[in-house]
């Protein structure tokens, strides 16, 4: 009996190992600068592809309409989603990674008065443009006292703001930054953001099933993502000079950068625009990491970046597509 038990355990381990290295098929719906399959910048595609390559795990990413995405996962032609937004509730039949990229939804306006907005109820008297991807989630769908002006695409949401059909726009911080880059290139006035994000969420892998092989795969993914966030890979894939995250578990955010990308500038002011990968705050105790190497202060980190190109990179949004919006600005 003992021999049989050992044999069965060995077979189980072999099956888990085989499942772990089988091709994983994941899907997502299109979101400019995040998800795409037509040659446009796609940050989530790049992050997930890089992570699976480091894991030596083959992966196939598909981009499809939301309705087809759901049916493909339920029908078994996909193993899961790679851009699951946790504004929707988790399902008991799925397993989820940790958040690998946060989503900060801000109120955006042409008027600087939006900087006084700190809570969602402050928006209740105005019309707010929002993309269906966010508005149709479990969390935002429950907010009934907001005058949502739903839009099928990111472009339509920005166009509604440009045409003054909405006083505010609710969208992600990264999309706002890319739109402001377009405005800056046209010498137009930039949009303004609320004082803080009004909704915080995150992107996850969502895999069908709860087997030990699935859990092991997600654990490997989380570990790989953590390494990528520390060694400068995330800066390169996101196109962001500085990121922050608590890397040494002391409750204080550390600054992360890479010499493998252009920098807008090399001065302490650039640190104030860092994109936070977690909820911790920077302080005088913050450390600095450049391509995974630790530096005790900002001066040493900037010295390590002395040879990088300093320039403002172009927007990841398609300028030709958004030209109609810019002309209405």
Tab-separated table of C-alpha atoms in Angstrom:
chain	number	residue	atom	x	y	z
A	1	UNK	CA	0.000	0.000	0.000
A	2	UNK	CA	2.862	2.367	0.847
A	3	UNK	CA	4.414	1.697	-2.573
A	4	UNK	CA	1.091	2.431	-4.293
A	5	UNK	CA	0.709	5.703	-2.342
A	6	UNK	CA	4.181	6.853	-3.354
A	7	UNK	CA	3.505	5.965	-6.988
A	8	UNK	CA	0.199	7.875	-7.013
A	9	UNK	CA	1.886	10.911	-5.421
A	10	UNK	CA	4.605	10.825	-8.068
A	11	UNK	CA	2.003	10.653	-10.840
A	12	UNK	CA	0.117	13.599	-9.306
A	13	UNK	CA	3.307	15.660	-9.220
A	14	UNK	CA	4.010	14.794	-12.860
A	15	UNK	CA	0.488	15.862	-13.872
A	16	UNK	CA	0.832	19.160	-12.015
A	17	UNK	CA	4.196	19.790	-13.670
A	18	UNK	CA	2.747	18.969	-17.097
A	19	UNK	CA	-0.213	21.327	-16.545
A	20	UNK	CA	2.119	24.072	-15.356
A	21	UNK	CA	4.143	24.013	-18.576
A	22	UNK	CA	1.230	23.549	-20.996
A	23	UNK	CA	0.303	26.557	-23.106
A	24	UNK	CA	-1.961	28.990	-21.274
A	25	UNK	CA	-4.569	30.796	-23.384
A	26	UNK	CA	-5.685	34.146	-22.008
A	27	UNK	CA	-7.977	36.851	-23.339
A	28	UNK	CA	-8.821	40.501	-22.732
A	29	UNK	CA	-10.872	43.252	-24.323
A	30	UNK	CA	-9.220	46.237	-25.998
A	31	UNK	CA	-8.215	49.276	-23.939
A	32	UNK	CA	-5.904	51.907	-25.478
A	33	UNK	CA	-2.303	51.791	-24.196
A	34	UNK	CA	-3.197	48.769	-22.008
A	35	UNK	CA	-4.549	45.994	-24.265
A	36	UNK	CA	-4.252	45.737	-28.050
A	37	UNK	CA	-3.471	43.251	-30.811
A	38	UNK	CA	-3.026	45.533	-33.819
A	39	UNK	CA	0.462	46.877	-33.214
A	40	UNK	CA	-0.520	49.743	-30.914
A	41	UNK	CA	1.157	50.141	-27.485
A	42	UNK	CA	-0.268	47.570	-25.075
A	43	UNK	CA	1.218	47.676	-21.603
A	44	UNK	CA	-0.651	44.709	-20.162
A	45	UNK	CA	0.191	42.542	-23.164
A	46	UNK	CA	3.855	43.409	-22.698
A	47	UNK	CA	3.866	42.807	-18.947
A	48	UNK	CA	2.118	39.439	-19.137
A	49	UNK	CA	4.197	38.277	-22.111
A	50	UNK	CA	7.435	39.219	-20.340
A	51	UNK	CA	6.368	37.542	-17.108
A	52	UNK	CA	5.431	34.270	-18.799
A	53	UNK	CA	8.674	34.277	-20.783
A	54	UNK	CA	10.647	34.563	-17.547
A	55	UNK	CA	8.546	31.757	-16.097
A	56	UNK	CA	9.430	29.651	-19.167
A	57	UNK	CA	5.703	29.191	-19.612
A	58	UNK	CA	4.134	29.478	-23.061
A	59	UNK	CA	1.167	31.828	-23.290
A	60	UNK	CA	-1.207	32.919	-26.045
A	61	UNK	CA	-2.961	36.282	-25.663
A	62	UNK	CA	-6.171	37.076	-27.535
A	63	UNK	CA	-7.998	40.409	-27.730
A	64	UNK	CA	-11.749	40.267	-28.312
A	65	UNK	CA	-15.024	42.007	-27.576
A	66	UNK	CA	-16.240	41.734	-23.963
A	67	UNK	CA	-19.211	39.462	-24.836
A	68	UNK	CA	-16.986	37.061	-26.781
A	69	UNK	CA	-14.398	37.145	-24.021
A	70	UNK	CA	-16.874	35.979	-21.404
A	71	UNK	CA	-18.288	33.189	-23.560
A	72	UNK	CA	-14.792	32.023	-24.570
A	73	UNK	CA	-13.723	31.685	-20.939
A	74	UNK	CA	-16.954	29.956	-19.920
A	75	UNK	CA	-16.784	27.685	-22.966
A	76	UNK	CA	-13.235	26.608	-22.204
A	77	UNK	CA	-11.519	27.913	-25.347
A	78	UNK	CA	-9.649	30.324	-23.058
A	79	UNK	CA	-8.067	29.489	-19.712
A	80	UNK	CA	-8.870	32.903	-18.325
A	81	UNK	CA	-8.412	36.663	-18.566
A	82	UNK	CA	-5.206	38.664	-18.288
A	83	UNK	CA	-6.846	42.053	-17.660
A	84	UNK	CA	-9.457	41.224	-15.027
A	85	UNK	CA	-10.358	44.462	-13.255
A	86	UNK	CA	-11.312	43.965	-9.627
A	87	UNK	CA	-14.140	46.485	-9.845
A	88	UNK	CA	-16.045	43.260	-10.555
A	89	UNK	CA	-16.544	40.603	-7.900
A	90	UNK	CA	-14.352	37.509	-7.847
A	91	UNK	CA	-16.009	34.236	-8.836
A	92	UNK	CA	-15.609	31.143	-6.694
A	93	UNK	CA	-14.813	29.001	-9.760
A	94	UNK	CA	-11.791	31.167	-10.660
A	95	UNK	CA	-8.373	31.765	-9.162
A	96	UNK	CA	-6.781	35.217	-9.179
A	97	UNK	CA	-3.291	36.640	-9.094
A	98	UNK	CA	-2.360	39.583	-6.951
A	99	UNK	CA	-2.911	42.942	-8.626
A	100	UNK	CA	-0.045	43.399	-11.082
A	101	UNK	CA	-0.934	46.959	-12.108
A	102	UNK	CA	-3.084	49.386	-10.119
A	103	UNK	CA	-5.822	51.458	-11.739
A	104	UNK	CA	-6.473	54.916	-10.309
A	105	UNK	CA	-9.693	56.484	-11.571
A	106	UNK	CA	-9.673	60.274	-11.361
A	107	UNK	CA	-12.228	62.921	-12.163
A	108	UNK	CA	-10.867	64.961	-15.074
A	109	UNK	CA	-12.000	68.358	-16.327
A	110	UNK	CA	-10.987	71.329	-18.440
A	111	UNK	CA	-11.712	73.412	-15.336
A	112	UNK	CA	-9.079	73.644	-12.584
A	113	UNK	CA	-11.865	73.543	-9.979
A	114	UNK	CA	-11.806	69.730	-10.315
A	115	UNK	CA	-8.711	69.833	-8.105
A	116	UNK	CA	-11.089	70.447	-5.177
A	117	UNK	CA	-12.900	67.151	-5.763
A	118	UNK	CA	-11.880	64.499	-3.251
A	119	UNK	CA	-14.953	62.216	-3.072
A	120	UNK	CA	-17.384	60.703	-5.575
A	121	UNK	CA	-20.409	62.534	-4.068
A	122	UNK	CA	-18.767	65.822	-5.113
A	123	UNK	CA	-19.617	64.870	-8.721
A	124	UNK	CA	-23.336	64.267	-8.254
A	125	UNK	CA	-24.540	67.550	-9.772
A	126	UNK	CA	-22.634	67.259	-13.048
A	127	UNK	CA	-22.638	64.951	-16.078
A	128	UNK	CA	-19.663	62.560	-16.008
A	129	UNK	CA	-18.332	60.857	-19.137
A	130	UNK	CA	-17.088	57.335	-18.487
A	131	UNK	CA	-16.158	54.319	-20.559
A	132	UNK	CA	-18.426	51.263	-20.352
A	133	UNK	CA	-15.464	49.150	-19.210
A	134	UNK	CA	-15.535	51.047	-15.908
A	135	UNK	CA	-19.214	52.034	-15.680
A	136	UNK	CA	-20.565	48.507	-16.181
A	137	UNK	CA	-18.559	46.972	-13.351
A	138	UNK	CA	-20.148	45.676	-10.163
A	139	UNK	CA	-18.704	48.497	-8.068
A	140	UNK	CA	-19.576	51.520	-10.222
A	141	UNK	CA	-22.956	50.109	-11.271
A	142	UNK	CA	-24.129	50.457	-7.665
A	143	UNK	CA	-23.416	54.197	-7.582
A	144	UNK	CA	-26.859	55.562	-8.438
A	145	UNK	CA	-26.579	59.263	-7.580
A	146	UNK	CA	-23.969	60.003	-10.284
A	147	UNK	CA	-25.067	61.185	-13.743
A	148	UNK	CA	-22.967	58.757	-15.773
A	149	UNK	CA	-22.661	59.469	-19.505
A	150	UNK	CA	-21.600	56.014	-20.699
A	151	UNK	CA	-19.374	55.591	-23.748
A	152	UNK	CA	-18.414	52.478	-25.731
A	153	UNK	CA	-14.739	53.447	-26.023
A	154	UNK	CA	-11.992	55.547	-24.473
A	155	UNK	CA	-11.982	57.795	-27.533
A	156	UNK	CA	-15.720	58.497	-27.196
A	157	UNK	CA	-15.316	59.373	-23.521
A	158	UNK	CA	-12.547	61.896	-24.243
A	159	UNK	CA	-14.543	63.293	-27.179
A	160	UNK	CA	-17.542	63.889	-24.909
A	161	UNK	CA	-15.328	65.980	-22.645
A	162	UNK	CA	-13.840	67.823	-25.637
A	163	UNK	CA	-17.317	68.646	-26.981
A	164	UNK	CA	-18.411	69.960	-23.570
A	165	UNK	CA	-21.197	67.370	-23.429
A	166	UNK	CA	-19.816	66.288	-20.065
A	167	UNK	CA	-18.371	68.512	-17.369
A	168	UNK	CA	-16.170	65.734	-15.985
A	169	UNK	CA	-14.513	62.599	-17.308
A	170	UNK	CA	-13.813	59.589	-15.110
A	171	UNK	CA	-10.807	57.620	-16.353
A	172	UNK	CA	-7.481	56.128	-15.338
A	173	UNK	CA	-4.451	58.162	-14.347
A	174	UNK	CA	-2.292	56.567	-17.040
A	175	UNK	CA	-4.791	57.450	-19.786
A	176	UNK	CA	-4.988	61.035	-18.540
A	177	UNK	CA	-1.196	61.295	-18.631
A	178	UNK	CA	-1.113	60.053	-22.227
A	179	UNK	CA	-3.892	62.449	-23.270
A	180	UNK	CA	-2.051	65.375	-21.687
A	181	UNK	CA	1.021	64.426	-23.721
A	182	UNK	CA	-1.091	64.853	-26.869
A	183	UNK	CA	-2.375	68.220	-25.656
A	184	UNK	CA	1.136	69.372	-24.786
A	185	UNK	CA	2.387	68.484	-28.271
A	186	UNK	CA	-0.366	70.712	-29.721
A	187	UNK	CA	0.345	73.549	-27.241
A	188	UNK	CA	-3.152	73.112	-25.825
A	189	UNK	CA	-4.174	73.628	-22.210
A	190	UNK	CA	-3.852	70.402	-20.234
A	191	UNK	CA	-6.733	68.735	-18.435
A	192	UNK	CA	-6.891	68.889	-14.646
A	193	UNK	CA	-7.332	66.006	-12.214
A	194	UNK	CA	-9.168	65.598	-8.938
A	195	UNK	CA	-7.070	65.968	-5.792
A	196	UNK	CA	-6.864	62.198	-5.434
A	197	UNK	CA	-8.150	59.066	-7.166
A	198	UNK	CA	-11.849	58.596	-6.488
A	199	UNK	CA	-11.760	54.859	-7.182
A	200	UNK	CA	-8.778	52.513	-6.874
A	201	UNK	CA	-8.686	49.080	-8.476
A	202	UNK	CA	-6.181	46.718	-10.085
A	203	UNK	CA	-5.583	44.348	-12.983
A	204	UNK	CA	-5.236	40.626	-12.260
A	205	UNK	CA	-4.858	37.328	-14.025
A	206	UNK	CA	-8.119	35.405	-13.607
A	207	UNK	CA	-7.757	31.691	-14.357
A	208	UNK	CA	-10.620	29.228	-14.599
A	209	UNK	CA	-10.432	26.560	-11.908
A	210	UNK	CA	-8.909	26.258	-8.464
A	211	UNK	CA	-6.537	23.308	-8.883
A	212	UNK	CA	-3.134	23.135	-7.223
A	213	UNK	CA	-1.518	23.552	-10.658
A	214	UNK	CA	-3.465	26.769	-11.212
A	215	UNK	CA	-2.510	28.083	-7.782
A	216	UNK	CA	1.144	27.226	-8.414
A	217	UNK	CA	1.098	29.060	-11.737
A	218	UNK	CA	-0.368	32.185	-10.153
A	219	UNK	CA	2.186	32.057	-7.337
A	220	UNK	CA	5.010	31.948	-9.896
A	221	UNK	CA	3.413	34.823	-11.786
A	222	UNK	CA	3.139	36.981	-8.654
A	223	UNK	CA	6.800	36.343	-7.788
A	224	UNK	CA	7.938	37.132	-11.329
A	225	UNK	CA	5.917	40.358	-11.383
A	226	UNK	CA	7.473	41.420	-8.084
A	227	UNK	CA	10.951	40.977	-9.579
A	228	UNK	CA	9.980	42.885	-12.732
A	229	UNK	CA	8.688	45.784	-10.667
A	230	UNK	CA	11.987	46.064	-8.796
A	231	UNK	CA	14.542	45.578	-11.574
A	232	UNK	CA	13.398	48.403	-13.874
A	233	UNK	CA	11.439	46.222	-16.296
A	234	UNK	CA	8.152	47.878	-15.339
A	235	UNK	CA	9.546	51.342	-16.028
A	236	UNK	CA	10.481	50.237	-19.523
A	237	UNK	CA	7.211	48.435	-20.280
A	238	UNK	CA	5.020	51.201	-18.853
A	239	UNK	CA	7.086	54.041	-20.288
A	240	UNK	CA	7.251	55.769	-16.896
A	241	UNK	CA	10.403	57.402	-15.504
A	242	UNK	CA	9.768	56.698	-11.834
A	243	UNK	CA	7.615	54.184	-10.007
A	244	UNK	CA	7.122	53.720	-6.270
A	245	UNK	CA	6.581	50.605	-4.193
A	246	UNK	CA	7.575	49.401	-0.749
A	247	UNK	CA	10.320	46.967	-1.726
A	248	UNK	CA	11.764	46.234	1.715
A	249	UNK	CA	8.538	45.906	3.742
A	250	UNK	CA	9.264	48.855	6.015
A	251	UNK	CA	5.978	50.630	5.250
A	252	UNK	CA	7.690	53.319	3.150
A	253	UNK	CA	7.554	53.528	-0.639
A	254	UNK	CA	10.851	53.250	-2.511
A	255	UNK	CA	11.599	54.889	-5.874
A	256	UNK	CA	12.309	52.692	-8.897
A	257	UNK	CA	13.762	53.654	-12.277
A	258	UNK	CA	15.768	52.335	-15.224
A	259	UNK	CA	18.534	53.572	-17.483
A	260	UNK	CA	16.964	51.684	-20.409
A	261	UNK	CA	14.465	54.435	-21.190
A	262	UNK	CA	14.358	58.169	-21.776
A	263	UNK	CA	13.730	60.462	-18.816
A	264	UNK	CA	11.837	63.716	-18.905
A	265	UNK	CA	14.382	65.269	-16.547
A	266	UNK	CA	16.923	64.348	-13.896
A	267	UNK	CA	15.947	66.442	-10.905
A	268	UNK	CA	13.975	65.848	-7.698
A	269	UNK	CA	10.842	67.380	-9.248
A	270	UNK	CA	10.520	64.280	-11.458
A	271	UNK	CA	10.009	62.153	-8.348
A	272	UNK	CA	6.740	63.938	-7.550
A	273	UNK	CA	5.221	62.444	-10.724
A	274	UNK	CA	6.124	58.860	-9.823
A	275	UNK	CA	3.397	56.292	-10.420
A	276	UNK	CA	2.579	54.245	-7.320
A	277	UNK	CA	2.461	50.458	-7.654
A	278	UNK	CA	1.060	50.061	-4.138
A	279	UNK	CA	-0.572	52.168	-1.431
A	280	UNK	CA	2.551	53.196	0.488
A	281	UNK	CA	3.886	56.750	0.613
A	282	UNK	CA	7.431	57.973	0.049
A	283	UNK	CA	9.383	59.728	2.793
A	284	UNK	CA	12.903	60.736	3.707
A	285	UNK	CA	13.498	57.051	4.516
A	286	UNK	CA	12.764	55.995	0.929
A	287	UNK	CA	15.411	54.058	-0.954
A	288	UNK	CA	16.160	54.317	-4.670
A	289	UNK	CA	16.538	51.478	-7.157
A	290	UNK	CA	17.933	51.841	-10.676
A	291	UNK	CA	17.748	48.626	-12.725
A	292	UNK	CA	17.609	46.660	-9.480
A	293	UNK	CA	20.632	48.311	-7.849
A	294	UNK	CA	19.986	49.967	-4.492
A	295	UNK	CA	20.993	53.602	-3.883
A	296	UNK	CA	20.576	55.272	-0.532
A	297	UNK	CA	19.585	58.727	-1.783
A	298	UNK	CA	18.213	60.568	-4.807
A	299	UNK	CA	21.554	62.169	-5.714
A	300	UNK	CA	23.234	58.775	-6.093
A	301	UNK	CA	20.316	57.471	-8.164
A	302	UNK	CA	20.407	60.487	-10.475
A	303	UNK	CA	24.161	60.041	-10.861
A	304	UNK	CA	23.545	56.463	-12.002
A	305	UNK	CA	21.178	57.861	-14.650
A	306	UNK	CA	23.531	60.592	-15.827
A	307	UNK	CA	23.942	59.071	-19.299
A	308	UNK	CA	20.244	58.614	-20.111
A	309	UNK	CA	18.529	60.653	-22.824
A	310	UNK	CA	16.474	63.495	-21.398
A	311	UNK	CA	13.430	64.300	-23.484
A	312	UNK	CA	9.645	64.127	-23.350
A	313	UNK	CA	8.486	60.925	-25.024
A	314	UNK	CA	5.462	61.039	-27.358
A	315	UNK	CA	2.037	59.890	-26.214
A	316	UNK	CA	1.125	56.223	-26.431
A	317	UNK	CA	-2.318	57.237	-27.699
A	318	UNK	CA	-2.654	57.312	-31.477
A	319	UNK	CA	-2.313	60.969	-32.468
A	320	UNK	CA	-4.122	60.451	-35.778
A	321	UNK	CA	-7.118	58.888	-34.058
A	322	UNK	CA	-7.325	61.635	-31.427
A	323	UNK	CA	-6.756	64.476	-33.886
A	324	UNK	CA	-10.505	65.061	-34.107
A	325	UNK	CA	-10.655	65.462	-30.340
A	326	UNK	CA	-7.686	67.846	-30.325
A	327	UNK	CA	-9.311	69.981	-33.028
A	328	UNK	CA	-12.369	70.445	-30.809
A	329	UNK	CA	-10.311	71.409	-27.742
